[in-house]
PDB file of C-alpha atoms in Angstrom:
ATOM      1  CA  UNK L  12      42.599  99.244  82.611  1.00 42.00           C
ATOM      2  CA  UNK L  13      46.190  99.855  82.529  1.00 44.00           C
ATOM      3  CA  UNK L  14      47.977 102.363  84.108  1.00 46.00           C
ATOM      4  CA  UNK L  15      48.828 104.356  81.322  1.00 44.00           C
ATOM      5  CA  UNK L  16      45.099 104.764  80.573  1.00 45.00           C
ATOM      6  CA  UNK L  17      43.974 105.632  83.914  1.00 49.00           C
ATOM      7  CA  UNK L  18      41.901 108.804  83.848  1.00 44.00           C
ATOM      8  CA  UNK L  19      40.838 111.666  86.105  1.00 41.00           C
ATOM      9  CA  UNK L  20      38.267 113.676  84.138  1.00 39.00           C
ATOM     10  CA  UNK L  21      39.697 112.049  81.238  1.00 36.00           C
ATOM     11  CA  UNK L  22      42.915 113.428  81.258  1.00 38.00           C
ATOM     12  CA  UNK L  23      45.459 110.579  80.362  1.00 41.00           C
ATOM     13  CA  UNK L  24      48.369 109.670  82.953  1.00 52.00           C
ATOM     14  CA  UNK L  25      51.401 110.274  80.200  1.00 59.00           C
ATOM     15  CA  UNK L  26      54.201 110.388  83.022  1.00 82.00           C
ATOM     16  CA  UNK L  27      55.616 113.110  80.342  1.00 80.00           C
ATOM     17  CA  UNK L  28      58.514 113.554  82.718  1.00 85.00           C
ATOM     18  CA  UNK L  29      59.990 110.432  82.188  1.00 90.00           C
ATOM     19  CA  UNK L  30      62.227 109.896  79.228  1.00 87.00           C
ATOM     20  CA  UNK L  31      62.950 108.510  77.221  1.00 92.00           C
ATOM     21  CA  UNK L  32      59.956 106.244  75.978  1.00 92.00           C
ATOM     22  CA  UNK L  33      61.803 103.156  77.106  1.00 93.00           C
ATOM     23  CA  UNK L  34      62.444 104.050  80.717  1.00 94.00           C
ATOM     24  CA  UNK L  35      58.801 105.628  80.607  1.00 93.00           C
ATOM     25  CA  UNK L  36      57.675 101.986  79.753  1.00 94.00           C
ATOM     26  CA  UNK L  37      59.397 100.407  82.323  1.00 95.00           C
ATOM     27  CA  UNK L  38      58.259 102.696  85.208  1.00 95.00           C
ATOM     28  CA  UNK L  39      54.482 102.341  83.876  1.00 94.00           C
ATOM     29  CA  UNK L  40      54.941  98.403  83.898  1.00 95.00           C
ATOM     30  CA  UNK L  41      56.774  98.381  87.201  1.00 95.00           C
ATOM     31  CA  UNK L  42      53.566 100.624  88.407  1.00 95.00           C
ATOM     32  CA  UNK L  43      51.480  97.861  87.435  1.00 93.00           C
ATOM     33  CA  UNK L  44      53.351  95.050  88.991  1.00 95.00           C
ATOM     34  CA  UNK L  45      54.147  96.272  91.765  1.00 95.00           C
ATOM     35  CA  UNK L  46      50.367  97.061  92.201  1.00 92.00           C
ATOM     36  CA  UNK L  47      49.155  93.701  91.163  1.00 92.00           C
ATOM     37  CA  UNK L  48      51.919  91.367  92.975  1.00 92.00           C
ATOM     38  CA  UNK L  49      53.744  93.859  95.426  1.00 94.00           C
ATOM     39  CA  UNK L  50      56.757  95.312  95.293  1.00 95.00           C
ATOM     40  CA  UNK L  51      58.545  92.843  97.484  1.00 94.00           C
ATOM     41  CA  UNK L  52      57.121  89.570  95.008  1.00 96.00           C
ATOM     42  CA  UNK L  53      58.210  90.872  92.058  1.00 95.00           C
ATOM     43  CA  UNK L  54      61.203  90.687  89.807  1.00 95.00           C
ATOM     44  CA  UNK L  55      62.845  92.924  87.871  1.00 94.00           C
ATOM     45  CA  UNK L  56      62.127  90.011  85.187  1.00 94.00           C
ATOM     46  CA  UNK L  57      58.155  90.752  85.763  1.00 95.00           C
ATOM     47  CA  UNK L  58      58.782  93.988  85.094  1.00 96.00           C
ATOM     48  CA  UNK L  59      60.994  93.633  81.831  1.00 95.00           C
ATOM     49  CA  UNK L  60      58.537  91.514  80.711  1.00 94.00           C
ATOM     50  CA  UNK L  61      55.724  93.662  80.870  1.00 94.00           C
ATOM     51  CA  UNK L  62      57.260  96.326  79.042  1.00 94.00           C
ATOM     52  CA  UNK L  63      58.525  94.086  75.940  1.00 94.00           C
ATOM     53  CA  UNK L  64      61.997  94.418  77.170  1.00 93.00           C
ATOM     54  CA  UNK L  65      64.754  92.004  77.951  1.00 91.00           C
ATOM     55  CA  UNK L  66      66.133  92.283  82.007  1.00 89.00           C
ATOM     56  CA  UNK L  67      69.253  93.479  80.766  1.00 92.00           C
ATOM     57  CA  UNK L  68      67.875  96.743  79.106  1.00 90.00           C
ATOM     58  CA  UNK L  69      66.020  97.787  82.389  1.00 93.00           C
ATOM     59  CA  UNK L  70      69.581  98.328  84.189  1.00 93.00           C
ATOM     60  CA  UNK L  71      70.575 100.464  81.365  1.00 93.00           C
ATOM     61  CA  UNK L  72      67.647 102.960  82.913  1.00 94.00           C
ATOM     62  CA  UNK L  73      67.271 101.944  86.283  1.00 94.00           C
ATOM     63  CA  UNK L  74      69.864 100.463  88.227  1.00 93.00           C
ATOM     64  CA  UNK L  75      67.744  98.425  90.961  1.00 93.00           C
ATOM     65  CA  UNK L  76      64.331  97.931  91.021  1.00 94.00           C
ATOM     66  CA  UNK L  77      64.373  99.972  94.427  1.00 95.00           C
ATOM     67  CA  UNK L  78      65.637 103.166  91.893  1.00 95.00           C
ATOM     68  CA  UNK L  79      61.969 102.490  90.558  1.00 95.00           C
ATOM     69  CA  UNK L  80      59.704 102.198  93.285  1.00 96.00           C
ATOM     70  CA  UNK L  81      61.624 105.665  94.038  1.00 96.00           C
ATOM     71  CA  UNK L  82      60.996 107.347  90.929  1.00 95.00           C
ATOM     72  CA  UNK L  83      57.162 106.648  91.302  1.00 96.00           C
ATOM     73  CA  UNK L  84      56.655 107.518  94.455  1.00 95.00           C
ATOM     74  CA  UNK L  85      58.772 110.451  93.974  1.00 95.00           C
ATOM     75  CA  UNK L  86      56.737 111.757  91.236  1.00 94.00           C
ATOM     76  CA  UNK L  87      53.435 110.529  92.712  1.00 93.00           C
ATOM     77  CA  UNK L  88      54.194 112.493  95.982  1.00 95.00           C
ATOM     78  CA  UNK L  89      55.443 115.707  94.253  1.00 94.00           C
ATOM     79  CA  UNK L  90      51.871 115.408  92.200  1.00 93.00           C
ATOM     80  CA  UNK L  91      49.648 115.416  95.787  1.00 93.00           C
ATOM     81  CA  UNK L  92      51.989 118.032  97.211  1.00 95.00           C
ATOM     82  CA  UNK L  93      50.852 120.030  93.603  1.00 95.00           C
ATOM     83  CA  UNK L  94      47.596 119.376  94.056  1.00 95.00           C
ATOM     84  CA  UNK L  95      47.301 120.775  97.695  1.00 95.00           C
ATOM     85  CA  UNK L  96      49.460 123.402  96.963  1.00 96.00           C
ATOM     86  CA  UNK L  97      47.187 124.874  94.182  1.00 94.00           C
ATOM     87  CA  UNK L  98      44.419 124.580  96.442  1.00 94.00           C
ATOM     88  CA  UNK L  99      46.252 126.439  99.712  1.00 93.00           C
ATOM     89  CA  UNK L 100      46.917 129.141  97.367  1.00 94.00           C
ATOM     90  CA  UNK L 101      44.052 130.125  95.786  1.00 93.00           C
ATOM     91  CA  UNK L 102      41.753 133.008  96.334  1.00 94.00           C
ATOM     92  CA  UNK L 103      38.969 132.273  98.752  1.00 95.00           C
ATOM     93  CA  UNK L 104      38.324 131.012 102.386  1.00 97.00           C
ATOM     94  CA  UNK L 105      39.394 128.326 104.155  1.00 97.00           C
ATOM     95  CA  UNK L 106      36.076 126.479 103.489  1.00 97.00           C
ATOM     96  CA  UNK L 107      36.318 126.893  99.879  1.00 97.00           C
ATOM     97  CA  UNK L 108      40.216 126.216  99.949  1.00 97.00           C
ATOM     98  CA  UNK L 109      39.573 122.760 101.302  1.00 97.00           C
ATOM     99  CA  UNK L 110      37.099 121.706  99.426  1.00 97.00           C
ATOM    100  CA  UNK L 111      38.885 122.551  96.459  1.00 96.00           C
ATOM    101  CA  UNK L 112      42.086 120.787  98.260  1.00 97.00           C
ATOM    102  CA  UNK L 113      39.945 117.466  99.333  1.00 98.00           C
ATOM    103  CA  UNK L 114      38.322 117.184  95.737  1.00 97.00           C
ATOM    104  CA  UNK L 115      40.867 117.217  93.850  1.00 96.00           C
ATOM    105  CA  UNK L 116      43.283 115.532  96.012  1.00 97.00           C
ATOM    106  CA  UNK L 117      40.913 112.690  96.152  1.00 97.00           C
ATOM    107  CA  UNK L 118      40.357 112.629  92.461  1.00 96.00           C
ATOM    108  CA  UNK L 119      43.745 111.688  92.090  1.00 95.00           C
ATOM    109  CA  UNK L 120      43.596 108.455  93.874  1.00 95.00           C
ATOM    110  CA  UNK L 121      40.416 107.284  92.439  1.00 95.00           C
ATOM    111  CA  UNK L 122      41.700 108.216  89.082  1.00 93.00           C
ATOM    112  CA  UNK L 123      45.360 107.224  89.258  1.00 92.00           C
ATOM    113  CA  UNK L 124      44.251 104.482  91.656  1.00 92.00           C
ATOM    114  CA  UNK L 125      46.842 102.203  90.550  1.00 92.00           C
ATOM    115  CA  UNK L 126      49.824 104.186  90.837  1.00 93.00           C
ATOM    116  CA  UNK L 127      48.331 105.729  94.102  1.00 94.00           C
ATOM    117  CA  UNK L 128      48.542 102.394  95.831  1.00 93.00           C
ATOM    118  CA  UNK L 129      51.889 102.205  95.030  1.00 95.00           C
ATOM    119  CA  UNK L 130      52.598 105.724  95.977  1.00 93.00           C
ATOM    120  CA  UNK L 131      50.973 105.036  99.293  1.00 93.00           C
ATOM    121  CA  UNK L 132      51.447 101.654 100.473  1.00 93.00           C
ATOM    122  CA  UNK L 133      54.912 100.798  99.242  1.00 94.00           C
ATOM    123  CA  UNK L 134      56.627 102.990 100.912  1.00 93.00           C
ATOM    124  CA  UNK L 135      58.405 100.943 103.768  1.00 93.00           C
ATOM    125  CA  UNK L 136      59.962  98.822 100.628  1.00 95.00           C
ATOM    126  CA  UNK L 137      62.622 101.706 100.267  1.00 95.00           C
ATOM    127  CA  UNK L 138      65.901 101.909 101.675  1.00 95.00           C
ATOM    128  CA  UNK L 139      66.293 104.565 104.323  1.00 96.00           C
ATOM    129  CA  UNK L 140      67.863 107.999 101.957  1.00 95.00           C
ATOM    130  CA  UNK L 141      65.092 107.417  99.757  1.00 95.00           C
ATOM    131  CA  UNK L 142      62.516 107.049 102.169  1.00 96.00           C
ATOM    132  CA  UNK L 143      63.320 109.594 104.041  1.00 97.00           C
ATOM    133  CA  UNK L 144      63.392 111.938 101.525  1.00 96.00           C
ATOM    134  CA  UNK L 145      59.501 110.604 100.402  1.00 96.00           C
ATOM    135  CA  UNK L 146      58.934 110.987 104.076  1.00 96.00           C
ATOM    136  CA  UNK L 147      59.638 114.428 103.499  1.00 97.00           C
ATOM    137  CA  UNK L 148      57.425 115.068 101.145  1.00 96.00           C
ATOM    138  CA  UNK L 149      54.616 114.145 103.384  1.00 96.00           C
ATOM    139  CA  UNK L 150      54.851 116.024 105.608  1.00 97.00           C
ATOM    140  CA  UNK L 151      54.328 118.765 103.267  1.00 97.00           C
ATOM    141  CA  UNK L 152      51.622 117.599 102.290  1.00 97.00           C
ATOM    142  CA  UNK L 153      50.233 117.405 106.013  1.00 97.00           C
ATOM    143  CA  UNK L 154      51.397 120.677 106.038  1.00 97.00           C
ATOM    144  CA  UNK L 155      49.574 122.000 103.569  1.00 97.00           C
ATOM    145  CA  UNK L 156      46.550 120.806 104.862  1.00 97.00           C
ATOM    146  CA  UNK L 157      47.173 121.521 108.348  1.00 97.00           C
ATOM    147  CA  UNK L 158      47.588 124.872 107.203  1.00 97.00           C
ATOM    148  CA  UNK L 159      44.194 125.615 105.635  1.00 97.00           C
ATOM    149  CA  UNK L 160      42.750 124.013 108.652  1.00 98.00           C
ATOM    150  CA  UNK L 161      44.230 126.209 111.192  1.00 97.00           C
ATOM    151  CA  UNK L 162      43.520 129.091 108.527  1.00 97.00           C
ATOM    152  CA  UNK L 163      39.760 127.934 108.978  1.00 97.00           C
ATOM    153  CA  UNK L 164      40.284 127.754 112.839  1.00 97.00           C
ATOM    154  CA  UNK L 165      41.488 131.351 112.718  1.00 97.00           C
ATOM    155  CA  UNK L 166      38.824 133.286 110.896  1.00 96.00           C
ATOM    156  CA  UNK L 167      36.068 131.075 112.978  1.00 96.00           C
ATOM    157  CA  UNK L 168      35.262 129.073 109.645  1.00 97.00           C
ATOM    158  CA  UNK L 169      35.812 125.571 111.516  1.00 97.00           C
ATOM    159  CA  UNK L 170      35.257 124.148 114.634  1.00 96.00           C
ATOM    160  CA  UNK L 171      38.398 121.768 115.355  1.00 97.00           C
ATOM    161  CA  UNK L 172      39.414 120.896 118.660  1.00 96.00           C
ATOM    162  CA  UNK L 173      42.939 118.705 117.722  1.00 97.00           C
ATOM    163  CA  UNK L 174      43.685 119.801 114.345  1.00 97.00           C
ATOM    164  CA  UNK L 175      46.917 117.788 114.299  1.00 97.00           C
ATOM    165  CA  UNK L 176      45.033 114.721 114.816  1.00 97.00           C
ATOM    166  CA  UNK L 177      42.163 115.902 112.291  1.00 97.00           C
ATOM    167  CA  UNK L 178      44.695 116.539 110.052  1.00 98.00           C
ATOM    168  CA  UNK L 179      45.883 112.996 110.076  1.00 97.00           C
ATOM    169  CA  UNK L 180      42.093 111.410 109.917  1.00 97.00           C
ATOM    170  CA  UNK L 181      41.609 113.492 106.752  1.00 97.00           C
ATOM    171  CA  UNK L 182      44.458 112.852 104.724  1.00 97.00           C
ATOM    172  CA  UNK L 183      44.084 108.837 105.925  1.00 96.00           C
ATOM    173  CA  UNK L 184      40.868 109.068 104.591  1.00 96.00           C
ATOM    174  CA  UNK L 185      41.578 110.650 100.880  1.00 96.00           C
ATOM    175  CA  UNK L 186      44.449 108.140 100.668  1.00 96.00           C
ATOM    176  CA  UNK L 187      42.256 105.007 100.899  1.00 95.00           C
ATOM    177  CA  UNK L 188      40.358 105.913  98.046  1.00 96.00           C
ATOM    178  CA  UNK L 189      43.548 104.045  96.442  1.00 94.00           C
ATOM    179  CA  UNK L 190      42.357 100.871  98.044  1.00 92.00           C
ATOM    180  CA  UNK L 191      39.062 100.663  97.463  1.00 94.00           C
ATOM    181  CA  UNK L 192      38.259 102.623  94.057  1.00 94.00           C
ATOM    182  CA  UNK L 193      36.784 100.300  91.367  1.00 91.00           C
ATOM    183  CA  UNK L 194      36.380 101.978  87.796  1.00 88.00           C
ATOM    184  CA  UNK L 195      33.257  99.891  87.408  1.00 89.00           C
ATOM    185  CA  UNK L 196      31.726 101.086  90.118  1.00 90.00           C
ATOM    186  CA  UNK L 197      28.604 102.812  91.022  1.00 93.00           C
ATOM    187  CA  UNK L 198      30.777 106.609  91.593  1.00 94.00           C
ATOM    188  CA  UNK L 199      33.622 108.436  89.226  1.00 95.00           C
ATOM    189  CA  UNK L 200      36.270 109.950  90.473  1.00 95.00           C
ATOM    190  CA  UNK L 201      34.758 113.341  90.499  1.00 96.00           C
ATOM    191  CA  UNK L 202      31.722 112.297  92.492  1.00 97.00           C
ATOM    192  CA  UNK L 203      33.942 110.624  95.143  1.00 97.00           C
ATOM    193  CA  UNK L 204      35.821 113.901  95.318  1.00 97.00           C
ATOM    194  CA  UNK L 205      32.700 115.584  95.725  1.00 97.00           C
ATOM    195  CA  UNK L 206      31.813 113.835  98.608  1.00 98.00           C
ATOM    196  CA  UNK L 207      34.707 113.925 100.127  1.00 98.00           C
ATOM    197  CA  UNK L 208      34.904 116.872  99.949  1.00 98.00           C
ATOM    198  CA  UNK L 209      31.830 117.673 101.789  1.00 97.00           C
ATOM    199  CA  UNK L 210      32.638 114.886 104.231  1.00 97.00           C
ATOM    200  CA  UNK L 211      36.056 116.720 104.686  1.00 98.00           C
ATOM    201  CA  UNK L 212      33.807 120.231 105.739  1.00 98.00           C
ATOM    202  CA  UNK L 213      31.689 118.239 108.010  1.00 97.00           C
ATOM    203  CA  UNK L 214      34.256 117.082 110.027  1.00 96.00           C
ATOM    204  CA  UNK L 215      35.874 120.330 110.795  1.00 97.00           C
ATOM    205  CA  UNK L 216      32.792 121.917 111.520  1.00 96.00           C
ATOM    206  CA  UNK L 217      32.466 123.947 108.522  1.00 94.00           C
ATOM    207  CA  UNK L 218      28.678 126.315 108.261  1.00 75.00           C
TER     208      UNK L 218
END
């Protein structure tokens, strides 16, 4: 399954917020190279190539193939910082807020599983502005998670000694769905995020 086709409840990955179509190719098939090969063992030649392009019309888009490794991982980040935003910010308790948080956050990497292994394990490839800024990013994302824990904590919803360091094991958890997600396996993405959710409220103590 190609990237372009990867689902999460069947909802199409159209990347609607690159234009135009060309560069929108190009990102997709740099997605899937860089997925399949690594971002260090490929070539912007790979890349062209898997769009139907020649090399030379990928600079007119991108000017290094670092520019696109940014651009997804930009966009991939600001999606999971969406996600857990939406959650945080709904009506409801803590309890319910993660849940909603874990489930759908975790539905994303099983469904977008390609581009979430580039999101999540390319990183280090970029040079230090633009990883810094990605950098940034996460930590809003811890953030946002942190922050319905503690919520939790507060009202006497969960039972978390370290929540920093829960924090961390429950966001390294949701992000290795990437890794190990197979389409043809025995789960879809919305039962994984099911049970991770669930997994998510046992380990904070959740009634």
């Amino acid at each position: 399954m190609s990237t372009a086709e990867e689902t999460t409840g069947g909802e199409v990955e159209p990347w609607d917020e690159v234009t135009p179509d060309a560069a929108r190719r190009l990102l997709v098939a740099a997605v899937e190279a860089f997925a399949e090969r690594g971002y260090h063992a490929t070539t912007t030649r790979d890349i062209a190539g898997r769009a139907g392009m020649s090399p030379a019309a990928l600079y007119i888009h991108y000017k290094t193939k670092e520019e696109l490794l940014h651009r997804i991982s930009r966009i991939g980040h600001d999606k999971a910082l969406e996600i857990l935003q939406t959650a945080a910010r709904r009506e409801g308790t803590a309890a319910e807020r993660l849940a909603d948080g874990i489930s759908s956050f975790v539905r994303w990497h099983a469904g977008r599983r390609t581009t979430a292994r580039v999101v999540q394990y390319e990183l280090d490839a970029l040079g230090p502005d633009a990883r810094g800024e990605i950098l940034a990013l996460r930590r809003q994302v811890d953030a946002e998670v942190r922050g319905i824990i503690e919520d939790g904590v507060a009202a006497g919803e969960f039972d978390v000694i370290d929540v920093h360091g829960t924090t961390l094991a429950v966001l390294s958890l949701c992000i290795d769905v990437a890794r190990w997600f197979n389409v043809d396996g025995p789960r879809t993405p919305e039962q994984v995020g099911a049970l991770y959710a669930d997994l998510v409220l046992r380990m904070v103590g959740a009634g």
